[in-house]
């Protein structure tokens, strides 16, 4: 069974700094999908970034980028020039594939505080 | 499109009461699922469905029932609520077999006293 581990329950950084959230996962699959979701205080789940395992290039979305290390089964999220609006719970997630019954498995989350 | 809607947004139950959390989507998604979110536990899958008439258990199904009579609706039933079911519940949907993108509802905060 696949598992997703986020080792940092909570983090705080100053506004404008860069922060990296860690995620490791365990799978025997070769092709799969990895995600980072953001959950602000509004509780809404927002997809921040995704990575397909067959792609070697790390995904980037504006200030958000990932460091995908397939052999190490590591998928960290880097937030550059952090903003107060980045304060949220962040979940790392894994999906085995796009088959009809493939499920998204979530880590336990990292609560990120951006300090003014 | 309304996306994924959930009702109610908040609910307080007494132990032993029953209730149904409603979930609907208007995107014609085949796949729908229910998660519960607890502090320090992330989101855990309760039940999921890959189409009308087809449901299956997730990681934490005990105490919950589901059915899927239409593509649009996927209600979650608590037959006899327990304090351990105090949680935030999310419904989600996606096209199955074609895309990774999963759409989440706004969540229901349930308190069982």
PDB file of C-alpha atoms in Angstrom:
ATOM      1  CA  UNK A   1       0.000   0.000   0.000  1.00  0.00           C
ATOM      2  CA  UNK A   2       1.132   3.499  -0.751  1.00  0.00           C
ATOM      3  CA  UNK A   3       1.928   5.879   2.100  1.00  0.00           C
ATOM      4  CA  UNK A   4       2.697   9.589   2.245  1.00  0.00           C
ATOM      5  CA  UNK A   5       4.746  11.091   5.074  1.00  0.00           C
ATOM      6  CA  UNK A   6       5.074  14.741   5.992  1.00  0.00           C
ATOM      7  CA  UNK A   7       7.600  15.047   8.791  1.00  0.00           C
ATOM      8  CA  UNK A   8       7.004  18.715   9.658  1.00  0.00           C
ATOM      9  CA  UNK A   9       3.704  19.190  11.502  1.00  0.00           C
ATOM     10  CA  UNK A  10       4.165  22.961  11.732  1.00  0.00           C
ATOM     11  CA  UNK A  11       6.503  25.645  10.389  1.00  0.00           C
ATOM     12  CA  UNK A  12       6.837  29.412  10.639  1.00  0.00           C
ATOM     13  CA  UNK A  13       8.766  31.773   8.383  1.00  0.00           C
ATOM     14  CA  UNK A  14       8.993  35.498   7.897  1.00  0.00           C
ATOM     15  CA  UNK A  15       7.208  37.108   5.002  1.00  0.00           C
ATOM     16  CA  UNK A  16       9.336  37.258   1.809  1.00  0.00           C
ATOM     17  CA  UNK A  17      11.517  34.340   2.906  1.00  0.00           C
ATOM     18  CA  UNK A  18      11.749  31.030   1.076  1.00  0.00           C
ATOM     19  CA  UNK A  19      10.386  27.919   2.771  1.00  0.00           C
ATOM     20  CA  UNK A  20      10.580  24.244   1.883  1.00  0.00           C
ATOM     21  CA  UNK A  21       8.016  21.671   2.977  1.00  0.00           C
ATOM     22  CA  UNK A  22       9.097  18.038   2.984  1.00  0.00           C
ATOM     23  CA  UNK A  23       7.245  14.988   1.753  1.00  0.00           C
ATOM     24  CA  UNK A  24       8.290  11.393   1.259  1.00  0.00           C
ATOM     25  CA  UNK A  25       6.202   8.557  -0.089  1.00  0.00           C
ATOM     26  CA  UNK A  26       6.372   4.849  -0.499  1.00  0.00           C
ATOM     27  CA  UNK A  27       5.234   2.996  -3.585  1.00  0.00           C
ATOM     28  CA  UNK A  28       6.259   0.161  -5.846  1.00  0.00           C
ATOM     29  CA  UNK A  29       4.707   1.856  -8.862  1.00  0.00           C
ATOM     30  CA  UNK A  30       6.851   3.384 -11.584  1.00  0.00           C
ATOM     31  CA  UNK A  31       4.328   5.849 -12.980  1.00  0.00           C
ATOM     32  CA  UNK A  32       2.197   7.898 -10.616  1.00  0.00           C
ATOM     33  CA  UNK A  33       1.149  11.433  -9.726  1.00  0.00           C
ATOM     34  CA  UNK A  34       2.146  13.640  -6.826  1.00  0.00           C
ATOM     35  CA  UNK A  35       0.368  16.748  -5.618  1.00  0.00           C
ATOM     36  CA  UNK A  36       0.569  19.562  -3.143  1.00  0.00           C
ATOM     37  CA  UNK A  37      -2.748  20.912  -1.876  1.00  0.00           C
ATOM     38  CA  UNK A  38      -3.233  24.093   0.111  1.00  0.00           C
ATOM     39  CA  UNK A  39      -5.988  24.459   2.694  1.00  0.00           C
ATOM     40  CA  UNK A  40      -6.344  28.044   3.945  1.00  0.00           C
ATOM     41  CA  UNK A  41      -8.474  28.929   6.978  1.00  0.00           C
ATOM     42  CA  UNK A  42     -11.512  28.961   4.683  1.00  0.00           C
ATOM     43  CA  UNK A  43     -11.132  25.153   4.604  1.00  0.00           C
ATOM     44  CA  UNK A  44     -11.272  24.989   0.815  1.00  0.00           C
ATOM     45  CA  UNK A  45      -8.850  22.492  -0.740  1.00  0.00           C
ATOM     46  CA  UNK A  46      -6.784  24.111  -3.491  1.00  0.00           C
ATOM     47  CA  UNK A  47      -4.459  22.242  -5.835  1.00  0.00           C
ATOM     48  CA  UNK A  48      -1.128  24.088  -5.803  1.00  0.00           C
ATOM     49  CA  UNK A  49       1.073  21.963  -8.032  1.00  0.00           C
ATOM     50  CA  UNK A  50       1.323  18.481  -9.505  1.00  0.00           C
ATOM     51  CA  UNK A  51       4.118  16.274 -10.785  1.00  0.00           C
ATOM     52  CA  UNK A  52       3.907  13.286 -13.080  1.00  0.00           C
ATOM     53  CA  UNK A  53       6.481  10.685 -12.092  1.00  0.00           C
ATOM     54  CA  UNK A  54       7.488  10.018 -15.696  1.00  0.00           C
ATOM     55  CA  UNK A  55       8.620  13.624 -16.081  1.00  0.00           C
ATOM     56  CA  UNK A  56      12.139  14.361 -14.906  1.00  0.00           C
ATOM     57  CA  UNK A  57      11.656  18.114 -14.947  1.00  0.00           C
ATOM     58  CA  UNK A  58      10.451  19.601 -11.688  1.00  0.00           C
ATOM     59  CA  UNK A  59       7.071  21.299 -11.849  1.00  0.00           C
ATOM     60  CA  UNK A  60       6.808  25.041 -11.262  1.00  0.00           C
ATOM     61  CA  UNK A  61       3.792  27.292 -10.750  1.00  0.00           C
ATOM     62  CA  UNK A  62       4.777  30.919 -10.197  1.00  0.00           C
ATOM     63  CA  UNK A  63       6.309  31.104  -6.684  1.00  0.00           C
ATOM     64  CA  UNK A  64       5.737  27.393  -6.056  1.00  0.00           C
ATOM     65  CA  UNK A  65       8.154  24.734  -7.232  1.00  0.00           C
ATOM     66  CA  UNK A  66       8.900  21.163  -6.339  1.00  0.00           C
ATOM     67  CA  UNK A  67      12.043  19.113  -5.919  1.00  0.00           C
ATOM     68  CA  UNK A  68      11.100  15.664  -7.150  1.00  0.00           C
ATOM     69  CA  UNK A  69      13.634  12.956  -6.373  1.00  0.00           C
ATOM     70  CA  UNK A  70      12.147   9.753  -7.745  1.00  0.00           C
ATOM     71  CA  UNK A  71      14.836   7.377  -6.522  1.00  0.00           C
ATOM     72  CA  UNK A  72      14.653   8.808  -3.031  1.00  0.00           C
ATOM     73  CA  UNK A  73      10.835   8.967  -3.181  1.00  0.00           C
ATOM     74  CA  UNK A  74      10.944  12.566  -2.085  1.00  0.00           C
ATOM     75  CA  UNK A  75       8.673  15.409  -3.200  1.00  0.00           C
ATOM     76  CA  UNK A  76       9.337  18.709  -1.449  1.00  0.00           C
ATOM     77  CA  UNK A  77       7.536  21.997  -2.059  1.00  0.00           C
ATOM     78  CA  UNK A  78       9.432  25.274  -2.193  1.00  0.00           C
ATOM     79  CA  UNK A  79       7.591  28.545  -1.736  1.00  0.00           C
ATOM     80  CA  UNK A  80       9.629  31.557  -2.796  1.00  0.00           C
ATOM     81  CA  UNK A  81       8.999  35.124  -1.649  1.00  0.00           C
ATOM     82  CA  UNK A  82       6.408  33.876   0.827  1.00  0.00           C
ATOM     83  CA  UNK A  83       3.318  35.988   1.365  1.00  0.00           C
ATOM     84  CA  UNK A  84       0.862  36.300   4.238  1.00  0.00           C
ATOM     85  CA  UNK A  85      -1.738  34.628   2.025  1.00  0.00           C
ATOM     86  CA  UNK A  86       0.409  31.502   1.924  1.00  0.00           C
ATOM     87  CA  UNK A  87      -0.513  30.829   5.549  1.00  0.00           C
ATOM     88  CA  UNK A  88      -2.363  27.515   5.356  1.00  0.00           C
ATOM     89  CA  UNK A  89      -2.234  23.796   5.890  1.00  0.00           C
ATOM     90  CA  UNK A  90      -0.353  22.061   3.093  1.00  0.00           C
ATOM     91  CA  UNK A  91      -0.981  18.456   2.144  1.00  0.00           C
ATOM     92  CA  UNK A  92       1.236  16.258   0.037  1.00  0.00           C
ATOM     93  CA  UNK A  93      -0.740  13.653  -1.899  1.00  0.00           C
ATOM     94  CA  UNK A  94      -0.153  10.615  -4.130  1.00  0.00           C
ATOM     95  CA  UNK A  95      -2.217   8.972  -6.814  1.00  0.00           C
ATOM     96  CA  UNK A  96      -1.195   5.695  -8.395  1.00  0.00           C
ATOM     97  CA  UNK A  97      -2.629   6.397 -11.809  1.00  0.00           C
ATOM     98  CA  UNK A  98      -5.643   7.509 -13.793  1.00  0.00           C
ATOM     99  CA  UNK A  99      -7.580   4.257 -13.627  1.00  0.00           C
ATOM    100  CA  UNK A 100     -11.200   4.597 -12.643  1.00  0.00           C
ATOM    101  CA  UNK A 101     -10.677   3.422  -9.075  1.00  0.00           C
ATOM    102  CA  UNK A 102      -7.300   4.991  -8.325  1.00  0.00           C
ATOM    103  CA  UNK A 103      -7.507   6.996  -5.133  1.00  0.00           C
ATOM    104  CA  UNK A 104      -5.674  10.063  -3.865  1.00  0.00           C
ATOM    105  CA  UNK A 105      -3.794   9.385  -0.634  1.00  0.00           C
ATOM    106  CA  UNK A 106      -2.905  12.325   1.584  1.00  0.00           C
ATOM    107  CA  UNK A 107      -0.155  12.973   4.088  1.00  0.00           C
ATOM    108  CA  UNK A 108      -0.977  14.336   7.513  1.00  0.00           C
ATOM    109  CA  UNK A 109      -0.205  17.896   6.551  1.00  0.00           C
ATOM    110  CA  UNK A 110       2.146  20.731   7.468  1.00  0.00           C
ATOM    111  CA  UNK A 111       0.691  23.864   9.014  1.00  0.00           C
ATOM    112  CA  UNK A 112       2.592  26.839   7.615  1.00  0.00           C
ATOM    113  CA  UNK A 113       2.544  30.259   9.263  1.00  0.00           C
ATOM    114  CA  UNK A 114       3.864  33.266   7.357  1.00  0.00           C
ATOM    115  CA  UNK A 115       4.819  35.945   9.856  1.00  0.00           C
ATOM    116  CA  UNK A 116       4.605  39.674   9.030  1.00  0.00           C
TER     117      UNK A 116
ATOM    118  CA  UNK B   1     -21.336  25.198 -12.817  1.00  0.00           C
ATOM    119  CA  UNK B   2     -21.816  25.006  -9.064  1.00  0.00           C
ATOM    120  CA  UNK B   3     -18.992  22.449  -8.809  1.00  0.00           C
ATOM    121  CA  UNK B   4     -19.185  20.214  -5.753  1.00  0.00           C
ATOM    122  CA  UNK B   5     -21.735  21.243  -3.156  1.00  0.00           C
ATOM    123  CA  UNK B   6     -22.155  19.907   0.351  1.00  0.00           C
ATOM    124  CA  UNK B   7     -24.923  20.395   2.881  1.00  0.00           C
ATOM    125  CA  UNK B   8     -25.053  21.197   5.690  1.00  0.00           C
ATOM    126  CA  UNK B   9     -21.935  23.250   6.412  1.00  0.00           C
ATOM    127  CA  UNK B  10     -22.201  22.658  10.153  1.00  0.00           C
ATOM    128  CA  UNK B  11     -24.060  20.063  12.189  1.00  0.00           C
ATOM    129  CA  UNK B  12     -24.263  19.054  15.832  1.00  0.00           C
ATOM    130  CA  UNK B  13     -25.586  15.612  16.688  1.00  0.00           C
ATOM    131  CA  UNK B  14     -26.148  13.706  19.876  1.00  0.00           C
ATOM    132  CA  UNK B  15     -24.636  10.265  20.271  1.00  0.00           C
ATOM    133  CA  UNK B  16     -26.869   7.673  18.635  1.00  0.00           C
ATOM    134  CA  UNK B  17     -28.602  10.038  16.247  1.00  0.00           C
ATOM    135  CA  UNK B  18     -28.531   9.426  12.532  1.00  0.00           C
ATOM    136  CA  UNK B  19     -28.058  11.859   9.696  1.00  0.00           C
ATOM    137  CA  UNK B  20     -27.095  12.144   6.056  1.00  0.00           C
ATOM    138  CA  UNK B  21     -24.440  14.451   4.674  1.00  0.00           C
ATOM    139  CA  UNK B  22     -25.365  15.494   1.183  1.00  0.00           C
ATOM    140  CA  UNK B  23     -22.950  15.848  -1.722  1.00  0.00           C
ATOM    141  CA  UNK B  24     -23.771  16.806  -5.291  1.00  0.00           C
ATOM    142  CA  UNK B  25     -21.752  17.698  -8.370  1.00  0.00           C
ATOM    143  CA  UNK B  26     -22.860  19.041 -11.735  1.00  0.00           C
ATOM    144  CA  UNK B  27     -19.749  18.205 -13.762  1.00  0.00           C
ATOM    145  CA  UNK B  28     -20.826  14.689 -14.786  1.00  0.00           C
ATOM    146  CA  UNK B  29     -17.910  13.189 -12.892  1.00  0.00           C
ATOM    147  CA  UNK B  30     -17.886   9.426 -12.592  1.00  0.00           C
ATOM    148  CA  UNK B  31     -15.685   9.292  -9.496  1.00  0.00           C
ATOM    149  CA  UNK B  32     -16.903  10.649  -6.172  1.00  0.00           C
ATOM    150  CA  UNK B  33     -15.474  10.180  -2.716  1.00  0.00           C
ATOM    151  CA  UNK B  34     -15.825  11.106   0.938  1.00  0.00           C
ATOM    152  CA  UNK B  35     -12.917  12.022   3.204  1.00  0.00           C
ATOM    153  CA  UNK B  36     -12.757  12.921   6.830  1.00  0.00           C
ATOM    154  CA  UNK B  37     -10.193  15.361   8.167  1.00  0.00           C
ATOM    155  CA  UNK B  38      -8.999  15.173  11.733  1.00  0.00           C
ATOM    156  CA  UNK B  39      -6.198  17.200  13.384  1.00  0.00           C
ATOM    157  CA  UNK B  40      -2.837  15.560  12.785  1.00  0.00           C
ATOM    158  CA  UNK B  41      -4.363  12.849  10.588  1.00  0.00           C
ATOM    159  CA  UNK B  42      -4.688  14.505   7.201  1.00  0.00           C
ATOM    160  CA  UNK B  43      -7.556  13.455   4.936  1.00  0.00           C
ATOM    161  CA  UNK B  44      -8.604   9.846   5.141  1.00  0.00           C
ATOM    162  CA  UNK B  45     -10.802   8.166   2.573  1.00  0.00           C
ATOM    163  CA  UNK B  46     -14.109   6.832   3.894  1.00  0.00           C
ATOM    164  CA  UNK B  47     -15.943   5.558   0.798  1.00  0.00           C
ATOM    165  CA  UNK B  48     -15.756   6.137  -2.901  1.00  0.00           C
ATOM    166  CA  UNK B  49     -17.765   5.459  -6.036  1.00  0.00           C
ATOM    167  CA  UNK B  50     -16.685   5.029  -9.659  1.00  0.00           C
ATOM    168  CA  UNK B  51     -20.179   5.440 -11.050  1.00  0.00           C
ATOM    169  CA  UNK B  52     -23.881   5.145 -10.357  1.00  0.00           C
ATOM    170  CA  UNK B  53     -24.633   1.903  -8.546  1.00  0.00           C
ATOM    171  CA  UNK B  54     -20.971   1.216  -7.671  1.00  0.00           C
ATOM    172  CA  UNK B  55     -19.447   1.999  -4.280  1.00  0.00           C
ATOM    173  CA  UNK B  56     -16.464   0.716  -2.350  1.00  0.00           C
ATOM    174  CA  UNK B  57     -14.789   1.168   0.998  1.00  0.00           C
ATOM    175  CA  UNK B  58     -11.829   3.379   1.677  1.00  0.00           C
ATOM    176  CA  UNK B  59      -9.459   3.471   4.616  1.00  0.00           C
ATOM    177  CA  UNK B  60     -11.959   4.272   7.402  1.00  0.00           C
ATOM    178  CA  UNK B  61     -15.436   3.012   6.378  1.00  0.00           C
ATOM    179  CA  UNK B  62     -16.773   1.787   9.728  1.00  0.00           C
ATOM    180  CA  UNK B  63     -19.866   3.627  10.931  1.00  0.00           C
ATOM    181  CA  UNK B  64     -20.662   5.090   7.497  1.00  0.00           C
ATOM    182  CA  UNK B  65     -22.879   4.003   4.632  1.00  0.00           C
ATOM    183  CA  UNK B  66     -23.052   5.348   1.098  1.00  0.00           C
ATOM    184  CA  UNK B  67     -25.093   4.811  -2.025  1.00  0.00           C
ATOM    185  CA  UNK B  68     -24.876   6.195  -5.538  1.00  0.00           C
ATOM    186  CA  UNK B  69     -28.207   6.121  -7.320  1.00  0.00           C
ATOM    187  CA  UNK B  70     -27.350   8.956  -9.723  1.00  0.00           C
ATOM    188  CA  UNK B  71     -24.156  10.348 -11.219  1.00  0.00           C
ATOM    189  CA  UNK B  72     -24.750  13.676  -9.472  1.00  0.00           C
ATOM    190  CA  UNK B  73     -25.344  12.656  -5.862  1.00  0.00           C
ATOM    191  CA  UNK B  74     -23.289  10.743  -3.319  1.00  0.00           C
ATOM    192  CA  UNK B  75     -24.763  10.976   0.197  1.00  0.00           C
ATOM    193  CA  UNK B  76     -22.919   9.801   3.298  1.00  0.00           C
ATOM    194  CA  UNK B  77     -25.030   8.289   6.071  1.00  0.00           C
ATOM    195  CA  UNK B  78     -24.187   8.031   9.732  1.00  0.00           C
ATOM    196  CA  UNK B  79     -26.591   5.467  11.166  1.00  0.00           C
ATOM    197  CA  UNK B  80     -25.706   5.916  14.849  1.00  0.00           C
ATOM    198  CA  UNK B  81     -23.387   8.830  15.443  1.00  0.00           C
ATOM    199  CA  UNK B  82     -20.492   8.466  17.877  1.00  0.00           C
ATOM    200  CA  UNK B  83     -18.175  11.124  19.337  1.00  0.00           C
ATOM    201  CA  UNK B  84     -15.325   9.540  17.344  1.00  0.00           C
ATOM    202  CA  UNK B  85     -17.104  10.722  14.198  1.00  0.00           C
ATOM    203  CA  UNK B  86     -16.607  14.361  15.150  1.00  0.00           C
ATOM    204  CA  UNK B  87     -14.660  15.640  12.168  1.00  0.00           C
ATOM    205  CA  UNK B  88     -14.701  17.751   9.039  1.00  0.00           C
ATOM    206  CA  UNK B  89     -16.062  15.850   6.065  1.00  0.00           C
ATOM    207  CA  UNK B  90     -15.128  16.562   2.471  1.00  0.00           C
ATOM    208  CA  UNK B  91     -16.758  15.290  -0.661  1.00  0.00           C
ATOM    209  CA  UNK B  92     -14.702  15.247  -3.856  1.00  0.00           C
ATOM    210  CA  UNK B  93     -15.222  14.291  -7.475  1.00  0.00           C
ATOM    211  CA  UNK B  94     -13.272  13.862 -10.704  1.00  0.00           C
ATOM    212  CA  UNK B  95     -13.469  12.332 -14.129  1.00  0.00           C
ATOM    213  CA  UNK B  96     -12.177   8.820 -13.731  1.00  0.00           C
ATOM    214  CA  UNK B  97      -9.588   7.470 -16.077  1.00  0.00           C
ATOM    215  CA  UNK B  98      -8.879  10.760 -17.801  1.00  0.00           C
ATOM    216  CA  UNK B  99      -7.543  13.351 -15.416  1.00  0.00           C
ATOM    217  CA  UNK B 100      -5.899  13.728 -12.058  1.00  0.00           C
ATOM    218  CA  UNK B 101      -7.745  16.898 -11.070  1.00  0.00           C
ATOM    219  CA  UNK B 102     -10.029  16.345  -8.110  1.00  0.00           C
ATOM    220  CA  UNK B 103     -12.640  18.921  -7.119  1.00  0.00           C
ATOM    221  CA  UNK B 104     -13.494  19.321  -3.453  1.00  0.00           C
ATOM    222  CA  UNK B 105     -16.633  20.551  -1.788  1.00  0.00           C
ATOM    223  CA  UNK B 106     -16.473  23.193   0.973  1.00  0.00           C
ATOM    224  CA  UNK B 107     -16.680  20.647   3.775  1.00  0.00           C
ATOM    225  CA  UNK B 108     -19.105  19.855   6.607  1.00  0.00           C
ATOM    226  CA  UNK B 109     -18.041  20.308  10.204  1.00  0.00           C
ATOM    227  CA  UNK B 110     -19.779  17.660  12.296  1.00  0.00           C
ATOM    228  CA  UNK B 111     -19.757  17.587  16.075  1.00  0.00           C
ATOM    229  CA  UNK B 112     -21.137  14.592  17.968  1.00  0.00           C
ATOM    230  CA  UNK B 113     -21.761  15.187  21.665  1.00  0.00           C
TER     231      UNK B 113
END
